[in-house]
Coordinates of C-alpha atoms in Angstrom, one line a residue:
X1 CA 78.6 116.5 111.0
X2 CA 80.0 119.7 112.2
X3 CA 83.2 120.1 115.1
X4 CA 86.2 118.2 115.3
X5 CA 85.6 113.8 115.4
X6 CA 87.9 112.9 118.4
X7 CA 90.8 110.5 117.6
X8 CA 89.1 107.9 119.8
X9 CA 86.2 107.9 117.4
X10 CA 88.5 107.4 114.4
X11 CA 90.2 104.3 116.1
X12 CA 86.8 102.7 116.5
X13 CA 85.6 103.4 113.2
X14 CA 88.8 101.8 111.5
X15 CA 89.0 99.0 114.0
X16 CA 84.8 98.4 112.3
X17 CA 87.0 98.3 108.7
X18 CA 89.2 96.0 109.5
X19 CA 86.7 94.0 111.8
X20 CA 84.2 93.7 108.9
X21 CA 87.1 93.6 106.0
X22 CA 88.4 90.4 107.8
X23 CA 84.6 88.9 108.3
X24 CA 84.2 89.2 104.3
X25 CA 87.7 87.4 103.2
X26 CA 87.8 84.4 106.5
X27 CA 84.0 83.9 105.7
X28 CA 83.4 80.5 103.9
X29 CA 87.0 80.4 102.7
X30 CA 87.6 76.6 102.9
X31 CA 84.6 76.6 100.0
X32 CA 84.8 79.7 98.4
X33 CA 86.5 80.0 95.9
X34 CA 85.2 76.8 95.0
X35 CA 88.2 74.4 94.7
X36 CA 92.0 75.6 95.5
X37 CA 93.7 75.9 92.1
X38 CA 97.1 74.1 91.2
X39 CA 99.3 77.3 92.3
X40 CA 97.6 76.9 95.9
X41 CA 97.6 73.0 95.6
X42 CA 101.5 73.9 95.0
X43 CA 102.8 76.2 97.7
X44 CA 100.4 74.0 100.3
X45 CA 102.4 70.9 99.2
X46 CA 105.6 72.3 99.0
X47 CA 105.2 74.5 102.3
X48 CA 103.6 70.7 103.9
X49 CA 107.4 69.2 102.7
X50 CA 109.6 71.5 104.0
X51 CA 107.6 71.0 107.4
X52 CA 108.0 67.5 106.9
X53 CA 111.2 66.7 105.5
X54 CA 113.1 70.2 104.9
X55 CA 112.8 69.9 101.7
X56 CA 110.8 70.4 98.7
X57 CA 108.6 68.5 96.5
X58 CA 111.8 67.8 94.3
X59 CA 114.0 66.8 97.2
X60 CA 115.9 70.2 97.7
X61 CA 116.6 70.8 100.9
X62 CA 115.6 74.6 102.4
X63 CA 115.6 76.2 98.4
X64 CA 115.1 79.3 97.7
X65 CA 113.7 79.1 94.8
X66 CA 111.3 76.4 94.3
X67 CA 110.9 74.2 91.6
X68 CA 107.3 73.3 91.4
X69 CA 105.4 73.1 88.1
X70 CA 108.7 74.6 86.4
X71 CA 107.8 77.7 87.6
X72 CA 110.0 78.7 89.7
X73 CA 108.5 79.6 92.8
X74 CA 109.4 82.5 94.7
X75 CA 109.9 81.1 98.4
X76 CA 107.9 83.8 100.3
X77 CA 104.4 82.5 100.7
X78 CA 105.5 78.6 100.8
X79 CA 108.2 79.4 104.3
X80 CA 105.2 82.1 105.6
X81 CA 102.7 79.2 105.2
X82 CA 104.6 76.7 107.2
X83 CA 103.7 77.4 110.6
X84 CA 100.0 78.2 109.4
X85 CA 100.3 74.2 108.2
X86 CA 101.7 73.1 111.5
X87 CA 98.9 74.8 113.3
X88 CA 95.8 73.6 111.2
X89 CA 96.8 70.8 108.9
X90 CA 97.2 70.6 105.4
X91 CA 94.3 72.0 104.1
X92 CA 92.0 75.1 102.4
X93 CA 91.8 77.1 105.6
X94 CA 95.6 76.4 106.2
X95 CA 96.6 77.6 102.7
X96 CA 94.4 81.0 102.4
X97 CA 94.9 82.2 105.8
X98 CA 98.1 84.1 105.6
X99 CA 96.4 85.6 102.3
X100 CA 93.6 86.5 104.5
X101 CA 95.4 87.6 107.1
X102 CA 98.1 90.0 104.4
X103 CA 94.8 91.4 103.1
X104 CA 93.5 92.5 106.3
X105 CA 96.7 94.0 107.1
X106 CA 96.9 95.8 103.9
X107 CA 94.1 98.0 104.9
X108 CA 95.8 98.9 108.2
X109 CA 99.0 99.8 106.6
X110 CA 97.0 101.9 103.8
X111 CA 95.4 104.4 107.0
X112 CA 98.7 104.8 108.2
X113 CA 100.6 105.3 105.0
X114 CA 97.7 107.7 103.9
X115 CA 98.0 109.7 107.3
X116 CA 101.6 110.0 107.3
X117 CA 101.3 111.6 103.9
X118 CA 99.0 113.9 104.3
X119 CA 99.4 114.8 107.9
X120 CA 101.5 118.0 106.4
X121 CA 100.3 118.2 103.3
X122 CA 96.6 117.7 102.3
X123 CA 95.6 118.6 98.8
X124 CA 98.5 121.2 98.9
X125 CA 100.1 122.9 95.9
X126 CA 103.8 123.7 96.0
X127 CA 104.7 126.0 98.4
X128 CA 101.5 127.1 99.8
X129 CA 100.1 126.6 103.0
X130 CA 97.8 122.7 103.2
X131 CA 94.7 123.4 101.8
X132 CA 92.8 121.9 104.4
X133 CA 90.4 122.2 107.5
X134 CA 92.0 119.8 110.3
X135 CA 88.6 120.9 112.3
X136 CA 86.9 119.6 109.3
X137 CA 85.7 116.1 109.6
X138 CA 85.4 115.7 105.6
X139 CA 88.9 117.3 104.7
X140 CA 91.0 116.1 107.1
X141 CA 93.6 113.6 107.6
X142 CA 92.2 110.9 109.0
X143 CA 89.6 111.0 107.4
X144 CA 91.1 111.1 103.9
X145 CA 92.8 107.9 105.3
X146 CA 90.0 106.0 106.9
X147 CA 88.3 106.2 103.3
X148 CA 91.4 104.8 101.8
X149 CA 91.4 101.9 103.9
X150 CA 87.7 101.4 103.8
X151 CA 88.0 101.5 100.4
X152 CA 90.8 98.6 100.1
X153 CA 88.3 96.6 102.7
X154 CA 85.7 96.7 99.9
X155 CA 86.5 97.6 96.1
X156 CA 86.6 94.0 94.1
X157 CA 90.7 94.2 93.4
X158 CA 91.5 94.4 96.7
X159 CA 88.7 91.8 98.2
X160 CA 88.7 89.2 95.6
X161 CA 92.7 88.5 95.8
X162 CA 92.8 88.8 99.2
X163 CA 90.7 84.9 99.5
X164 CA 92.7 82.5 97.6
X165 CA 96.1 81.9 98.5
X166 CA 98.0 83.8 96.5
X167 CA 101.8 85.2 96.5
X168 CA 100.8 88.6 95.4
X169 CA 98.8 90.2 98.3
X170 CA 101.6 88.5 100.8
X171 CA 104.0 90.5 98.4
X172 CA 101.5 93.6 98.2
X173 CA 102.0 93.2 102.4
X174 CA 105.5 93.5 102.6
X175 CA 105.5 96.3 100.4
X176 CA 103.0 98.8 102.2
X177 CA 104.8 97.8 105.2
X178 CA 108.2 98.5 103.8
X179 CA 106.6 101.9 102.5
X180 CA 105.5 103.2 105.6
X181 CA 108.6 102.5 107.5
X182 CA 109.9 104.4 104.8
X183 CA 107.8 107.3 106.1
X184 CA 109.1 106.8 109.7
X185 CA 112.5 106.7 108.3
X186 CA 112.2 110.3 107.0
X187 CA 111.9 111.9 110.5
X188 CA 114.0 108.6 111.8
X189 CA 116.9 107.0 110.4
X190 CA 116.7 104.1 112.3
X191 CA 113.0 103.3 110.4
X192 CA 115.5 102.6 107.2
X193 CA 116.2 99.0 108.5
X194 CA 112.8 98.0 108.9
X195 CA 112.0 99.3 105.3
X196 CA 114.7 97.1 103.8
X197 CA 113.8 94.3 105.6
X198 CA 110.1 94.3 104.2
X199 CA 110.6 95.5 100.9
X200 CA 113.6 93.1 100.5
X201 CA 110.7 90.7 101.8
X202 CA 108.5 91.9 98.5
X203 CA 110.7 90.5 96.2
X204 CA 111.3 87.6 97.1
X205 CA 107.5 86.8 97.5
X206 CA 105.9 87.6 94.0
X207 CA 108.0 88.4 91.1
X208 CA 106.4 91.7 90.0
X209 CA 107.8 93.1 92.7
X210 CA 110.8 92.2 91.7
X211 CA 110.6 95.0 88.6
X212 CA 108.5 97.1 90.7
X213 CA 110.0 97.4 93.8
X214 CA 113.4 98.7 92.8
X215 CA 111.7 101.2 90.4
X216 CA 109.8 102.4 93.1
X217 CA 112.7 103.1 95.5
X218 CA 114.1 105.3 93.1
X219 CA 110.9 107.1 92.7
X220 CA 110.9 107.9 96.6
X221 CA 114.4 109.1 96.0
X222 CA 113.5 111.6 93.7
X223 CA 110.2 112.7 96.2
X224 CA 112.3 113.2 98.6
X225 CA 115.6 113.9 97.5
X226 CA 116.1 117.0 100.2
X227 CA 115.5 114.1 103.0
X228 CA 117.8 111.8 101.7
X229 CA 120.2 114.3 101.6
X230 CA 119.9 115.4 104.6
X231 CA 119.9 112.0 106.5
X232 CA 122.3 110.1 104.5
X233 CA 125.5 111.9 105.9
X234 CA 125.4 109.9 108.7
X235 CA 127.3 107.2 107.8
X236 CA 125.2 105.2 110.3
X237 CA 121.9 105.8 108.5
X238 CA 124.6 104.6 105.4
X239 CA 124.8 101.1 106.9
X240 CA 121.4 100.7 108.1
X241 CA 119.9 101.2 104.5
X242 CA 123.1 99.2 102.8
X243 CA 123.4 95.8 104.8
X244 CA 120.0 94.5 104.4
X245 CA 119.6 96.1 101.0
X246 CA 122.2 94.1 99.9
X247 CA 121.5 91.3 101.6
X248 CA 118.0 91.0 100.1
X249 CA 118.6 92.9 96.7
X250 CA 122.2 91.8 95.1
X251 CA 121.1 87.8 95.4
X252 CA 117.5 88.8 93.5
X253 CA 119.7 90.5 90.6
X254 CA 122.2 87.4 90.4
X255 CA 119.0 84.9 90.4
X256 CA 117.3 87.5 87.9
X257 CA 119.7 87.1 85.2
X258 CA 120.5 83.3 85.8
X259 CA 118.9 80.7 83.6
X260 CA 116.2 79.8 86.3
X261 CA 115.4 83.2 86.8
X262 CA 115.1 83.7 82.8
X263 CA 113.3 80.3 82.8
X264 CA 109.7 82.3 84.3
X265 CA 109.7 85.7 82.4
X266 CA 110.3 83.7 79.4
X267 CA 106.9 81.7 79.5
X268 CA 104.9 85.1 80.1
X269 CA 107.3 87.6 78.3
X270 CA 105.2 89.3 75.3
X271 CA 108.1 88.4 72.8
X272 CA 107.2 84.9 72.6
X273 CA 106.8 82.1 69.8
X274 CA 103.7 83.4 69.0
X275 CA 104.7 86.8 68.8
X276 CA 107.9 86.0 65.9
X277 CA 104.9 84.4 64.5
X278 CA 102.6 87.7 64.2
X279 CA 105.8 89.5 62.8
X280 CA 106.3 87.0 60.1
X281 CA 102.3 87.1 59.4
X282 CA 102.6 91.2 59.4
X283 CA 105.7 90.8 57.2
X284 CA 103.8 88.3 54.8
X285 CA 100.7 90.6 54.8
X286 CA 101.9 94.0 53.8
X287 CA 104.7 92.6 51.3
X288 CA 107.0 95.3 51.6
X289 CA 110.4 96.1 50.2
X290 CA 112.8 93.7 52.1
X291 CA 114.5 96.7 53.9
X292 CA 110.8 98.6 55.4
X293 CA 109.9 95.0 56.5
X294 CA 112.7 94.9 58.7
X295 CA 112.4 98.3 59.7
X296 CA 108.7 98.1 60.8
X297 CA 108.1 94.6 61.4
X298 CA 110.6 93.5 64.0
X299 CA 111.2 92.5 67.7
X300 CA 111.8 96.1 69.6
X301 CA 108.7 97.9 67.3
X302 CA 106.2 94.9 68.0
X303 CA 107.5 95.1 71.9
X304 CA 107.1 98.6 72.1
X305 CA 103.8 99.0 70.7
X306 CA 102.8 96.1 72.4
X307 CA 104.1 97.4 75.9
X308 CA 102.9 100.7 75.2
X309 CA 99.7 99.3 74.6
X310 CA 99.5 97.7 77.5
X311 CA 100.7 100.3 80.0
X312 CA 97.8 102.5 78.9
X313 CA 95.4 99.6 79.6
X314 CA 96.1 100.0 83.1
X315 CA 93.8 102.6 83.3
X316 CA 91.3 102.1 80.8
X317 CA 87.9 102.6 82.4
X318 CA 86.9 99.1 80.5
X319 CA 89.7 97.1 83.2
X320 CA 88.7 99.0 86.1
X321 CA 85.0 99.2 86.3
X322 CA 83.0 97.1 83.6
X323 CA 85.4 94.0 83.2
X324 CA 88.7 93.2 85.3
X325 CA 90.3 91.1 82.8
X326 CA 89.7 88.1 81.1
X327 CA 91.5 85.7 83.6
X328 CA 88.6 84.8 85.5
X329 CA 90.6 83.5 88.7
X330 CA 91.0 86.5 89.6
X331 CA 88.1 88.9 89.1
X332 CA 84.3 88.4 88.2
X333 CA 83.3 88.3 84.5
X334 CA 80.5 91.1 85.4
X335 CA 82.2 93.4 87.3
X336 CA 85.4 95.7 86.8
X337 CA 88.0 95.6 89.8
X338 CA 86.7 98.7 91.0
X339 CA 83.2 100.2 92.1
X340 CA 81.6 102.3 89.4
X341 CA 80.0 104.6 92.0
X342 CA 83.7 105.7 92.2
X343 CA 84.4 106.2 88.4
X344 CA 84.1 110.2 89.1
X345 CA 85.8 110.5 91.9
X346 CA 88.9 108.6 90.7
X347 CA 88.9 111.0 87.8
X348 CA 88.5 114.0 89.5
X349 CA 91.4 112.5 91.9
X350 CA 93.2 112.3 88.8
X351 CA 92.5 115.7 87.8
X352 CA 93.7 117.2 90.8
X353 CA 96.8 115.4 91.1
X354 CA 97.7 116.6 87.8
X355 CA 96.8 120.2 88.4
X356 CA 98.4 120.5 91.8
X357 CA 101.5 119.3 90.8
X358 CA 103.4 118.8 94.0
X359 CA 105.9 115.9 95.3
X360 CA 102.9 114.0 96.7
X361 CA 100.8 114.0 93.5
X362 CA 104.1 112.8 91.8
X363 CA 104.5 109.8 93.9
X364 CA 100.9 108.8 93.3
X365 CA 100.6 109.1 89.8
X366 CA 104.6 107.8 89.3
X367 CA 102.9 105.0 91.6
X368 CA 100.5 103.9 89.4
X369 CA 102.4 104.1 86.3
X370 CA 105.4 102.3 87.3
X371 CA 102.7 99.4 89.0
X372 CA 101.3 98.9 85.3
X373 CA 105.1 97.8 84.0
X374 CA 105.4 94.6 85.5
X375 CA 102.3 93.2 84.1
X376 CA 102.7 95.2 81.2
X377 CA 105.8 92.9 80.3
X378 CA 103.5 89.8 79.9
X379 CA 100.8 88.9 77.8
X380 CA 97.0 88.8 78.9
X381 CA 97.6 92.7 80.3
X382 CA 96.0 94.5 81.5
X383 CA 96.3 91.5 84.6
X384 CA 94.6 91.8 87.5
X385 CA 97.1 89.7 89.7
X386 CA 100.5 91.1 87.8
X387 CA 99.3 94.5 88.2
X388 CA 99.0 93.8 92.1
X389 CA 101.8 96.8 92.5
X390 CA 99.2 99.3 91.5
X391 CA 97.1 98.8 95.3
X392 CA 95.7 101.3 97.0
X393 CA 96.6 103.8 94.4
X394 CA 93.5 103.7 92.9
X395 CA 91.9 104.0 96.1
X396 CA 93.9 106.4 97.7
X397 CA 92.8 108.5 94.4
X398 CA 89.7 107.9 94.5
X399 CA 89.1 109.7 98.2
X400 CA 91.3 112.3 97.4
X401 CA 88.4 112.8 94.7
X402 CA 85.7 112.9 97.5
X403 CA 87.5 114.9 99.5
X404 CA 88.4 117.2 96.8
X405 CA 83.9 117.3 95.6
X406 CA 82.8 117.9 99.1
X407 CA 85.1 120.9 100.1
X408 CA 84.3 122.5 96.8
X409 CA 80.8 122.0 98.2
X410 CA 81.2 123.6 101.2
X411 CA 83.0 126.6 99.8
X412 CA 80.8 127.3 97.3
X413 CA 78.9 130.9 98.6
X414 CA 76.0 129.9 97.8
X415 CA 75.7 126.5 99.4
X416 CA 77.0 128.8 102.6
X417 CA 73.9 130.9 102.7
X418 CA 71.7 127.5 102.6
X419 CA 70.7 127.4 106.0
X420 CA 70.6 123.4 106.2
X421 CA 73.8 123.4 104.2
X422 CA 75.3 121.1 106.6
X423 CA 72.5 119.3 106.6
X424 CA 72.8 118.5 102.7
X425 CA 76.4 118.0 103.0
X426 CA 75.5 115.2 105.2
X427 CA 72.9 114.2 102.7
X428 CA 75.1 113.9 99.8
X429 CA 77.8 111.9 102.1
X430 CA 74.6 109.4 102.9
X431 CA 74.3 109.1 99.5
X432 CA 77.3 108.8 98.6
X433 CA 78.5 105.9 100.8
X434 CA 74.8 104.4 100.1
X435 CA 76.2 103.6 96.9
X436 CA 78.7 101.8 97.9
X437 CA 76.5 99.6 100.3
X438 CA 74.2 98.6 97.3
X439 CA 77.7 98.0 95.4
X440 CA 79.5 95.9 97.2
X441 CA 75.7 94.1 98.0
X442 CA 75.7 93.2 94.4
X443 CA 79.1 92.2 94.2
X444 CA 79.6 90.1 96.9
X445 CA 75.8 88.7 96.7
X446 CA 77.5 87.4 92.9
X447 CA 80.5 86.5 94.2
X448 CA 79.3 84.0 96.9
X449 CA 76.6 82.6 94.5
X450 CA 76.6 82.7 90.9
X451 CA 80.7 83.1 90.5
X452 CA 81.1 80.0 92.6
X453 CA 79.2 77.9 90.5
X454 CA 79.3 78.9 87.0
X455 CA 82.8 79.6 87.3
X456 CA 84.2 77.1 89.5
X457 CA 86.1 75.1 85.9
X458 CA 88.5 78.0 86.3
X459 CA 89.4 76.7 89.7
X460 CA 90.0 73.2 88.4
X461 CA 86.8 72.2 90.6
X462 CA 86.5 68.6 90.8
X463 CA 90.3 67.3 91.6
X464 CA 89.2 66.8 95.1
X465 CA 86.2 65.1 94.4
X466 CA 88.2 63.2 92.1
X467 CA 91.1 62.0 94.6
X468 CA 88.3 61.9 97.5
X469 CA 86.9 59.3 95.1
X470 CA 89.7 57.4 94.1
X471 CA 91.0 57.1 98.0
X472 CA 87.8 55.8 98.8
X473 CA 87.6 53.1 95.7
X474 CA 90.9 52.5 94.7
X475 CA 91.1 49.0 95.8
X476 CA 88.2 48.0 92.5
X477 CA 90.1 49.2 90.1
X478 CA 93.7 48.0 88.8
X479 CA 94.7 51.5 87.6
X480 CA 93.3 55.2 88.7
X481 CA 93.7 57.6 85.5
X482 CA 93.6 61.4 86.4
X483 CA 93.0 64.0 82.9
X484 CA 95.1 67.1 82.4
X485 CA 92.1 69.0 81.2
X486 CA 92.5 71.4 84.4
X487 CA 96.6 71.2 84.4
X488 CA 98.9 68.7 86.5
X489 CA 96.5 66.5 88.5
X490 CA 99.8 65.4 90.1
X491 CA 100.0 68.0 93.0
X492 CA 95.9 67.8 93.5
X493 CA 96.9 63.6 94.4
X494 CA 99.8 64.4 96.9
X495 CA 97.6 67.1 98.9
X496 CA 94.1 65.6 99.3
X497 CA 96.1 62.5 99.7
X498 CA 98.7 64.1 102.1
X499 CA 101.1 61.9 101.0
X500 CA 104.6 61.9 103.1
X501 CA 106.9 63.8 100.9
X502 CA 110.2 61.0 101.6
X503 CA 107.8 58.3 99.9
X504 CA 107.3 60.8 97.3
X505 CA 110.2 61.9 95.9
X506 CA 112.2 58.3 97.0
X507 CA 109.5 56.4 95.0
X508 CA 110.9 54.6 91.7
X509 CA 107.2 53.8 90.6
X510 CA 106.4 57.5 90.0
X511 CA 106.9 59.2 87.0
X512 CA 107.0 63.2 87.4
X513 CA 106.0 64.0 84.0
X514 CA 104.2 61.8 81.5
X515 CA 102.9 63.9 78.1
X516 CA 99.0 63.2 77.8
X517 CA 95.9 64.5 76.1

């Protein structure tokens, strides 16, 4: 497709992204995924109390962190999902909808992030003039980012969290959009107000973020260093970037070192009881002198090889494109978390980046490997949800990688003197994105049939059937016993039940925690 694509044409093609991105998450989501799992049970209650009472589930009144399960809640998605509540009821539409909604504007905020980025600088090394054809519509811009954000629309990461209600694409959200103010900030200092705002809005939504996000701003520092030299002698851009920095950042730090803050890292941390337990095993095994036992078997060695381990998980082609995990809330057993049709691109993206070697380049690949340490902190990593911070990266890559194969193609001399040469570059694209089709076909063919039923234990199918039940018979029976085979049945009563929150926590016949089989 030879000649320049007119802006207008661009526009319309992204607004058919995001059209048929927000058709595949809204679609069936009060049924699919199959049940609403405790964590969405959770911030629907809690979100359905503060509405109702101002408080919490525990009687708190407008907390900022929330109690829950004892797992200390960031209060991001539960105050964002109060007005959705309001609107449509307590209920599986209610509760996904600003998930669905973050998603969709996720792949917005990746075109524009992708096009401020490149507008300069395309596939550019150093000093040298962009190596790039603006006429071009294959090595351009926009187009670079209209493949980034098609690709967030569709790869499996990106798609499959994006319909359950969960904190971390709400947090994923705030982040792009704090990054790409971040952008606007470097040609406007006012822009620096709106990027605190939002990325102080990250970490207070999902707690990855909360390692991630400061790492990350210090990573834009050193990008662009000569920018924030340059703007920061105004001691107005000064303020802008300190009040709501502070006002977001210096309260996460005091609630990150207080007991409550300790209270969730310690239940996922990778030094855990189990852990002392594989050193005393190792220790046992190997029966070494008293002193080399010590030396080798011990807390920091097993952390670090253990961390190390799992950074370098991150982008092991087994995680990303045969098998996402082994948490299966959160990715398909079958399929990676990315589109295998991709698996050379995203390498020769990789490639590039690394040869290049320019500020852009460093903020993609510092990008990704700073994503992989939050998750790499816990056990079960590589994590598809934990490692959240990584989006788009992968998919940014990954077009970078067909940009990069296709104007190779074109300049090759020989595929010049072709006389349909545009022709088969047009072929190849066909085929290219023809692949994909039959891809995400397959993927979301499995995800709306098979997933949904062979897999639906791992979203504690059955509580609502359960309570449904119960509300409908309770007046045969004496007493109504509710397992703990799924975890906390509790929360799955007070939402299908919508009881009123005052009669909940004010009640002396209920008993918060009871131990059981």
């Amino acid at each position: 497709m030879p000649g320049r694509i007119k802006k207008g044409l661009f526009k319309i093609i992204l607004l058919a992204v995001i059209a048929i991105a927000f058709f595949l998450r809204i679609y069936n989501i009060s049924e699919n995924p199959p049940s609403l799992n405790w964590d969405e049970v959770s911030l629907g209650y809690n979100a359905y109390s503060i509405l109702d009472s101002g408080k919490d589930e525990w009687g708190k009144t407008l907390p900022v962190i929330f109690q829950a399960y004892g797992d200390y809640k960031l209060p991001g998605y539960i105050y964002i999902l109060v007005p959705f509540i309001k609107l449509f009821g307590l209920n599986e539409f209610s509760v996904r909808l600003p998930s669905v909604l973050a998603g969709t504007i996720s792949i917005l905020l990746t075109y524009l992030i992708v096009s401020k980025l490149f507008i300069n600088q395309l596939l550019s090394s150093g000093g040298k003039k962009p190596d790039t054809n603006y006429d071009s519509p294959i090595t351009n811009h926009q187009s670079l980012a209209l493949l980034s954000s098609l690709l967030v629309a569709i790869e499996p990461w990106s798609f499959f969290l994006s319909r359950p209600a969960v904190e971390a694409n709400l947090a994923l959200c705030f982040f792009l959009a704090g990054f790409y103010f971040f952008l606007r900030f470097l040609h406007n200092p006012y822009f620096i107000i709106h990027s605190s705002f939002f990325l102080g809005l990250s970490v207070w939504t999902y707690n990855s973020y909360r390692i991630f996000t400061p790492m990350f701003i210090v990573l834009l520092i050193v990008v662009f260093k000569k920018e924030f030299g340059r703007l920061f002698v105004n001691r107005k851009t000064i303020a802008y970037c300190l009040v709501p920095s502070a006002f977001f950042f210096l309260p996460m730090f005091f609630q990150l070192i207080s007991g409550v803050g300790q209270e969730r890292y310690k239940k996922v941390n990778i030094i855990d009881d189990g852990a002392i337990g594989q050193i005393v095993n190792l220790r046992n095994k190997y029966e070494l002198d008293p002193f080399f036992e010590r030396l080798i078997f011990n807390r920091p060695v097993y952390f670090t090889y253990n961390f190390s381990k799992n950074v370098i998980s991150h982008f092991s082609y087994k995680f990303l494109f045969v098998q996402g995990g082994s948490n299966y809330q959160f990715s398909i057993p079958e399929f990676g978390i990315l589109y295998i049709v991709n698996a050379v691109f995203l390498i020769i993206g990789i490639i590039y980046l690394l040869k290049v070697r320019n500020r852009i380049s460093i903020l993609l690949l510092g990008w990704w490997i700073l994503g992989a340490i939050p998750s790499s902190l816990t056990r079960e990593a590589p994590h598809v949800l934990r490692s959240i911070t990584i989006l788009p990266v992968p998919m940014i890559i990954t077009s970078i990688g067909v940009v990069v194969v296709f104007k190779y193609l074109l300049d090759l001399p020989f595929v010049s003197r072709i006389p349909y040469h545009i022709s088969l570059t047009r072929f190849l694209i066909i085929i290219y994105f023809l692949g994909l089709v039959i891809s995400v076909c397959l993927y979301v063919t499995n995800y709306f049939t098979k997933y949904r039923s062979v897999y639906s234990w791992s979203w504690q199918y059955g509580y609502k059937e359960a309570v449904e039940y119960a509300k409908s018979n309770y007046q045969k029976f004496d007493k109504i016993i509710f397992t703990k085979k799924y975890g906390e049945p509790h929360e799955f009563v007070l939402f299908y039940t919508r009881l009123y929150p005052v009669n909940y926590f004010d009640s002396n016949n209920l008993i918060r925690y009871r131990q059981s089989d």
